[in-house]
Amino acid sequence: MAVLMDGKALAEEIKAELRGKVAELKRRGIVPTLATFLVGDHPASKIYVEGKRKDCEEVGISFRLYTFPPTAREEELKELLHRLNGERGVHGIFIQLPLPSHLNPARLVEEISPQKDVDGLHPYNVGRLWKGQYDPERSLLPCTPKGILKLLDRYGVEVRGKLVTIINRSDLVGKPLAKLLLDRDATVLLCHSKTRDLEGKTREADIVVSAVGRRPSFVLTAEMIKEGAVVVDVGMNYVDGKLMGDADFE
């Protein structure tokens, strides 16, 4: 039987720990503040941002939301980014993706101060990750890969020497997760929409990480997983107004 990873309990533990750290910072006169950019009216983006707001409020982090119309110009966003970079009271900056097609996300991320780049996507932070010049706990790394490693650690899953199949090749999940796992001596296989015989690739794996988010065109089924494998489902799908992952629990 496969082991399905459940991150809810771990998330609550992390939030409890963060509440204590935030309270201590506030006692010292520091109010941790996250600035978030939301451009346009993408329905899923609004839900993601609202989730971030809720998480921040639960642990005591100040959440600033800057909204822009779908027609916003790149210069407008850059101007605000530069101002927030220089504002000592802002400690993290986040741009909700995707952006309207006329905006270049890579160019905008480059305008964020590397020290405030909470997504870990600035070229400076990406470079440190790929050069191995990072601290797993303190460095600014993409949060989903970092969370996956914490989940594996919580369940006592050893990755050294294991074959890990990741169904995602994005800069935010698949690629950084692959590097973090390689640094733990795992053998990593990155799969994507052009991968041939995906089921064969997943059935070989000791650990499968699914981050597709394209239901109903993709569903991770039991037939795709070998006996005793570990499944980490971080896919986000909105079906009939409900949030669900990639895996079919039936």
mmCIF file of C-alpha atoms in Angstrom:
data_model
loop_
_atom_site.group_PDB
_atom_site.id
_atom_site.type_symbol
_atom_site.label_atom_id
_atom_site.label_comp_id
_atom_site.label_asym_id
_atom_site.label_seq_id
_atom_site.Cartn_x
_atom_site.Cartn_y
_atom_site.Cartn_z
ATOM 1 C CA MET A 1 0.000 0.000 0.000
ATOM 2 C CA ALA A 2 1.286 3.486 -0.908
ATOM 3 C CA VAL A 3 1.883 6.084 1.808
ATOM 4 C CA LEU A 4 0.034 9.346 1.142
ATOM 5 C CA MET A 5 1.691 12.381 2.681
ATOM 6 C CA ASP A 6 -0.614 14.710 4.639
ATOM 7 C CA GLY A 7 0.790 18.172 5.271
ATOM 8 C CA LYS A 8 -2.033 19.718 7.304
ATOM 9 C CA ALA A 9 -0.735 18.700 10.725
ATOM 10 C CA LEU A 10 2.791 19.829 9.829
ATOM 11 C CA ALA A 11 1.449 23.175 8.605
ATOM 12 C CA GLU A 12 -0.263 23.743 11.949
ATOM 13 C CA GLU A 13 2.963 22.935 13.808
ATOM 14 C CA ILE A 14 4.910 25.405 11.673
ATOM 15 C CA LYS A 15 2.267 28.090 12.222
ATOM 16 C CA ALA A 16 2.436 27.579 15.982
ATOM 17 C CA GLU A 17 6.216 27.959 15.860
ATOM 18 C CA LEU A 18 5.926 31.067 13.695
ATOM 19 C CA ARG A 19 3.431 32.675 16.073
ATOM 20 C CA GLY A 20 6.038 32.506 18.800
ATOM 21 C CA LYS A 21 8.779 33.945 16.590
ATOM 22 C CA VAL A 22 6.541 36.753 15.327
ATOM 23 C CA ALA A 23 5.486 37.636 18.880
ATOM 24 C CA GLU A 24 9.137 37.871 19.915
ATOM 25 C CA LEU A 25 9.931 40.158 16.967
ATOM 26 C CA LYS A 26 6.990 42.391 17.859
ATOM 27 C CA ARG A 27 8.263 42.666 21.438
ATOM 28 C CA ARG A 28 11.449 44.057 19.888
ATOM 29 C CA GLY A 29 9.484 46.572 17.839
ATOM 30 C CA ILE A 30 9.637 44.663 14.541
ATOM 31 C CA VAL A 31 6.384 43.872 12.724
ATOM 32 C CA PRO A 32 7.083 41.242 10.016
ATOM 33 C CA THR A 33 5.401 42.475 6.840
ATOM 34 C CA LEU A 34 4.702 40.770 3.510
ATOM 35 C CA ALA A 35 3.839 42.854 0.429
ATOM 36 C CA THR A 36 1.874 40.957 -2.226
ATOM 37 C CA PHE A 37 1.189 42.002 -5.827
ATOM 38 C CA LEU A 38 -2.007 40.832 -7.526
ATOM 39 C CA VAL A 39 -2.421 41.843 -11.171
ATOM 40 C CA GLY A 40 -5.735 41.248 -12.927
ATOM 41 C CA ASP A 41 -8.699 39.154 -11.865
ATOM 42 C CA HIS A 42 -7.518 35.567 -12.363
ATOM 43 C CA PRO A 43 -9.957 33.567 -10.142
ATOM 44 C CA ALA A 44 -7.406 31.053 -8.844
ATOM 45 C CA SER A 45 -4.893 33.830 -8.108
ATOM 46 C CA LYS A 46 -7.455 35.599 -5.946
ATOM 47 C CA ILE A 47 -8.015 32.403 -3.963
ATOM 48 C CA TYR A 48 -4.268 31.825 -3.537
ATOM 49 C CA VAL A 49 -3.731 35.392 -2.341
ATOM 50 C CA GLU A 50 -6.619 35.142 0.099
ATOM 51 C CA GLY A 51 -5.039 31.963 1.478
ATOM 52 C CA LYS A 52 -1.758 33.796 2.001
ATOM 53 C CA ARG A 53 -3.567 36.641 3.738
ATOM 54 C CA LYS A 54 -5.280 34.187 6.086
ATOM 55 C CA ASP A 55 -2.017 32.398 6.915
ATOM 56 C CA CYS A 56 -0.284 35.707 7.647
ATOM 57 C CA GLU A 57 -3.104 36.841 9.913
ATOM 58 C CA GLU A 58 -3.051 33.531 11.807
ATOM 59 C CA VAL A 59 0.610 33.945 12.769
ATOM 60 C CA GLY A 60 0.572 37.728 13.236
ATOM 61 C CA ILE A 61 2.381 38.799 10.060
ATOM 62 C CA SER A 62 1.223 42.087 8.554
ATOM 63 C CA PHE A 63 -0.128 41.493 5.038
ATOM 64 C CA ARG A 64 -0.181 44.258 2.441
ATOM 65 C CA LEU A 65 -2.035 43.613 -0.808
ATOM 66 C CA TYR A 66 -1.359 45.770 -3.851
ATOM 67 C CA THR A 67 -3.879 45.185 -6.634
ATOM 68 C CA PHE A 68 -3.507 46.244 -10.255
ATOM 69 C CA PRO A 69 -5.881 46.070 -13.234
ATOM 70 C CA PRO A 70 -5.137 43.551 -16.031
ATOM 71 C CA THR A 71 -3.867 46.464 -18.149
ATOM 72 C CA ALA A 72 -1.213 47.551 -15.624
ATOM 73 C CA ARG A 73 2.090 48.630 -17.139
ATOM 74 C CA GLU A 74 5.394 47.034 -16.163
ATOM 75 C CA GLU A 75 6.755 50.448 -15.184
ATOM 76 C CA GLU A 76 3.972 50.855 -12.604
ATOM 77 C CA LEU A 77 4.886 47.605 -10.905
ATOM 78 C CA LYS A 78 8.616 48.319 -11.044
ATOM 79 C CA GLU A 79 8.125 51.727 -9.468
ATOM 80 C CA LEU A 80 6.297 50.213 -6.501
ATOM 81 C CA LEU A 81 8.804 47.353 -6.223
ATOM 82 C CA HIS A 82 11.667 49.842 -5.989
ATOM 83 C CA ARG A 83 9.852 51.769 -3.261
ATOM 84 C CA LEU A 84 9.129 48.619 -1.254
ATOM 85 C CA ASN A 85 12.721 47.419 -1.665
ATOM 86 C CA GLY A 86 13.833 50.540 0.164
ATOM 87 C CA GLU A 87 11.157 50.427 2.854
ATOM 88 C CA ARG A 88 12.636 49.011 6.047
ATOM 89 C CA GLY A 89 9.211 48.034 7.359
ATOM 90 C CA VAL A 90 8.650 45.608 4.468
ATOM 91 C CA HIS A 91 10.472 42.307 4.927
ATOM 92 C CA GLY A 92 9.129 40.192 2.063
ATOM 93 C CA ILE A 93 7.770 40.843 -1.431
ATOM 94 C CA PHE A 94 5.691 38.396 -3.443
ATOM 95 C CA ILE A 95 4.270 38.615 -6.984
ATOM 96 C CA GLN A 96 1.278 36.335 -7.567
ATOM 97 C CA LEU A 97 1.610 34.389 -10.814
ATOM 98 C CA PRO A 98 0.456 34.053 -13.520
ATOM 99 C CA LEU A 99 0.611 37.621 -14.817
ATOM 100 C CA PRO A 100 -1.207 39.023 -17.856
ATOM 101 C CA SER A 101 0.595 38.082 -21.071
ATOM 102 C CA HIS A 102 2.005 41.572 -21.706
ATOM 103 C CA LEU A 103 4.000 41.476 -18.457
ATOM 104 C CA ASN A 104 7.325 39.655 -18.130
ATOM 105 C CA PRO A 105 7.453 37.844 -14.755
ATOM 106 C CA ALA A 106 11.204 37.202 -14.936
ATOM 107 C CA ARG A 107 11.960 40.900 -15.445
ATOM 108 C CA LEU A 108 9.720 41.876 -12.548
ATOM 109 C CA VAL A 109 11.188 39.284 -10.179
ATOM 110 C CA GLU A 110 14.646 40.657 -10.972
ATOM 111 C CA GLU A 111 13.483 44.017 -9.595
ATOM 112 C CA ILE A 112 12.789 42.507 -6.150
ATOM 113 C CA SER A 113 15.583 42.829 -3.613
ATOM 114 C CA PRO A 114 17.142 39.333 -3.223
ATOM 115 C CA GLN A 115 16.817 39.753 0.556
ATOM 116 C CA LYS A 116 13.037 40.257 0.219
ATOM 117 C CA ASP A 117 12.392 37.641 -2.488
ATOM 118 C CA VAL A 118 10.197 35.244 -0.508
ATOM 119 C CA ASP A 119 9.604 32.991 -3.542
ATOM 120 C CA GLY A 120 13.344 32.444 -4.024
ATOM 121 C CA LEU A 121 13.078 33.242 -7.748
ATOM 122 C CA HIS A 122 15.522 36.141 -8.016
ATOM 123 C CA PRO A 123 18.577 35.088 -10.106
ATOM 124 C CA TYR A 124 20.802 35.666 -7.061
ATOM 125 C CA ASN A 125 18.827 33.214 -4.927
ATOM 126 C CA VAL A 126 18.432 30.714 -7.784
ATOM 127 C CA GLY A 127 22.178 30.859 -8.412
ATOM 128 C CA ARG A 128 23.022 30.190 -4.775
ATOM 129 C CA LEU A 129 20.687 27.191 -4.792
ATOM 130 C CA TRP A 130 22.229 25.653 -7.911
ATOM 131 C CA LYS A 131 25.771 26.360 -6.722
ATOM 132 C CA GLY A 132 24.962 24.652 -3.430
ATOM 133 C CA GLN A 133 25.655 27.877 -1.518
ATOM 134 C CA TYR A 134 22.539 27.836 0.630
ATOM 135 C CA ASP A 135 21.352 27.010 4.120
ATOM 136 C CA PRO A 136 18.309 24.668 3.982
ATOM 137 C CA GLU A 137 16.677 26.477 6.916
ATOM 138 C CA ARG A 138 17.724 30.123 6.571
ATOM 139 C CA SER A 139 18.130 30.743 2.833
ATOM 140 C CA LEU A 140 15.287 32.078 0.675
ATOM 141 C CA LEU A 141 14.177 28.947 -1.176
ATOM 142 C CA PRO A 142 10.914 28.279 -3.052
ATOM 143 C CA CYS A 143 8.436 27.393 -0.325
ATOM 144 C CA THR A 144 6.737 24.368 -1.918
ATOM 145 C CA PRO A 145 9.974 22.358 -2.378
ATOM 146 C CA LYS A 146 11.095 23.352 1.108
ATOM 147 C CA GLY A 147 7.735 22.260 2.508
ATOM 148 C CA ILE A 148 7.957 18.924 0.695
ATOM 149 C CA LEU A 149 11.332 18.210 2.297
ATOM 150 C CA LYS A 150 9.938 19.079 5.727
ATOM 151 C CA LEU A 151 7.051 16.698 5.064
ATOM 152 C CA LEU A 152 9.389 13.866 4.072
ATOM 153 C CA ASP A 153 11.478 14.505 7.186
ATOM 154 C CA ARG A 154 8.370 14.485 9.391
ATOM 155 C CA TYR A 155 7.386 11.055 8.071
ATOM 156 C CA GLY A 156 10.939 9.752 8.385
ATOM 157 C CA VAL A 157 11.251 9.147 4.643
ATOM 158 C CA GLU A 158 14.895 8.637 3.660
ATOM 159 C CA VAL A 159 15.610 9.976 0.166
ATOM 160 C CA ARG A 160 19.256 8.954 -0.145
ATOM 161 C CA GLY A 161 19.594 6.431 -2.955
ATOM 162 C CA LYS A 162 15.853 6.538 -3.713
ATOM 163 C CA LEU A 163 14.324 7.179 -7.131
ATOM 164 C CA VAL A 164 12.095 10.257 -6.978
ATOM 165 C CA THR A 165 9.781 11.058 -9.889
ATOM 166 C CA ILE A 166 8.583 14.668 -9.957
ATOM 167 C CA ILE A 167 5.684 15.516 -12.264
ATOM 168 C CA ASN A 168 6.459 19.210 -12.702
ATOM 169 C CA ARG A 169 9.371 21.125 -14.233
ATOM 170 C CA SER A 170 8.546 24.686 -13.173
ATOM 171 C CA ASP A 171 11.045 27.142 -11.710
ATOM 172 C CA LEU A 172 8.931 27.311 -8.561
ATOM 173 C CA VAL A 173 8.463 23.594 -7.817
ATOM 174 C CA GLY A 174 10.012 20.917 -10.033
ATOM 175 C CA LYS A 175 13.460 22.331 -10.747
ATOM 176 C CA PRO A 176 14.335 23.589 -7.237
ATOM 177 C CA LEU A 177 12.904 20.430 -5.656
ATOM 178 C CA ALA A 178 15.067 18.314 -7.957
ATOM 179 C CA LYS A 179 18.190 20.218 -6.851
ATOM 180 C CA LEU A 180 17.337 19.947 -3.155
ATOM 181 C CA LEU A 181 16.757 16.200 -3.520
ATOM 182 C CA LEU A 182 19.961 15.719 -5.512
ATOM 183 C CA ASP A 183 21.814 17.422 -2.676
ATOM 184 C CA ARG A 184 20.380 14.715 -0.409
ATOM 185 C CA ASP A 185 21.725 11.999 -2.750
ATOM 186 C CA ALA A 186 18.396 11.052 -4.312
ATOM 187 C CA THR A 187 18.118 10.002 -7.962
ATOM 188 C CA VAL A 188 15.653 12.404 -9.555
ATOM 189 C CA LEU A 189 13.490 12.129 -12.661
ATOM 190 C CA LEU A 190 11.677 15.281 -13.834
ATOM 191 C CA CYS A 191 8.552 14.628 -15.894
ATOM 192 C CA HIS A 192 6.328 17.010 -17.834
ATOM 193 C CA SER A 193 3.617 17.201 -20.497
ATOM 194 C CA LYS A 194 5.927 15.819 -23.205
ATOM 195 C CA THR A 195 7.202 12.869 -21.141
ATOM 196 C CA ARG A 196 6.607 9.514 -22.828
ATOM 197 C CA ASP A 197 5.177 6.640 -20.782
ATOM 198 C CA LEU A 198 4.566 8.743 -17.680
ATOM 199 C CA GLU A 199 2.903 5.822 -15.916
ATOM 200 C CA GLY A 200 6.028 3.733 -16.413
ATOM 201 C CA LYS A 201 8.138 6.512 -14.893
ATOM 202 C CA THR A 202 5.908 6.853 -11.840
ATOM 203 C CA ARG A 203 5.621 3.094 -11.274
ATOM 204 C CA GLU A 204 9.416 2.810 -11.051
ATOM 205 C CA ALA A 205 9.665 5.493 -8.376
ATOM 206 C CA ASP A 206 10.122 5.045 -4.644
ATOM 207 C CA ILE A 207 8.726 8.557 -4.145
ATOM 208 C CA VAL A 208 6.312 10.379 -6.466
ATOM 209 C CA VAL A 209 5.729 14.131 -6.221
ATOM 210 C CA SER A 210 2.766 15.374 -8.247
ATOM 211 C CA ALA A 211 2.305 19.107 -8.887
ATOM 212 C CA VAL A 212 0.302 19.253 -12.107
ATOM 213 C CA GLY A 213 -2.973 20.989 -11.272
ATOM 214 C CA ARG A 214 -4.790 20.112 -14.505
ATOM 215 C CA ARG A 215 -7.788 18.026 -13.526
ATOM 216 C CA PRO A 216 -9.580 16.361 -15.243
ATOM 217 C CA SER A 217 -6.958 16.023 -17.998
ATOM 218 C CA PHE A 218 -4.462 14.642 -15.454
ATOM 219 C CA VAL A 219 -5.240 12.527 -12.398
ATOM 220 C CA LEU A 220 -2.673 10.481 -10.464
ATOM 221 C CA THR A 221 -4.224 7.032 -9.984
ATOM 222 C CA ALA A 222 -3.297 3.963 -7.939
ATOM 223 C CA GLU A 223 -2.292 2.125 -11.121
ATOM 224 C CA MET A 224 0.529 4.655 -11.565
ATOM 225 C CA ILE A 225 2.107 3.922 -8.161
ATOM 226 C CA LYS A 226 4.024 0.836 -7.076
ATOM 227 C CA GLU A 227 3.388 -0.988 -3.814
ATOM 228 C CA GLY A 228 4.949 0.794 -0.834
ATOM 229 C CA ALA A 229 5.788 4.005 -2.690
ATOM 230 C CA VAL A 230 5.481 7.414 -1.049
ATOM 231 C CA VAL A 231 3.157 9.937 -2.710
ATOM 232 C CA VAL A 232 3.392 13.689 -2.143
ATOM 233 C CA ASP A 233 0.450 15.463 -3.767
ATOM 234 C CA VAL A 234 0.928 19.234 -4.048
ATOM 235 C CA GLY A 235 -1.272 19.710 -7.110
ATOM 236 C CA MET A 236 -3.883 22.453 -6.806
ATOM 237 C CA ASN A 237 -7.103 22.024 -8.771
ATOM 238 C CA TYR A 238 -10.377 23.895 -8.466
ATOM 239 C CA VAL A 239 -13.238 21.628 -9.513
ATOM 240 C CA ASP A 240 -16.831 22.749 -8.971
ATOM 241 C CA GLY A 241 -15.592 25.366 -6.534
ATOM 242 C CA LYS A 242 -13.627 22.864 -4.441
ATOM 243 C CA LEU A 243 -9.868 22.674 -3.968
ATOM 244 C CA MET A 244 -8.387 19.231 -4.574
ATOM 245 C CA GLY A 245 -5.036 17.683 -5.426
ATOM 246 C CA ASP A 246 -3.866 15.548 -8.347
ATOM 247 C CA ALA A 247 -4.283 12.154 -6.677
ATOM 248 C CA ASP A 248 -7.420 10.025 -6.933
ATOM 249 C CA PHE A 249 -8.119 8.833 -3.383
ATOM 250 C CA GLU A 250 -10.831 6.439 -4.499
#
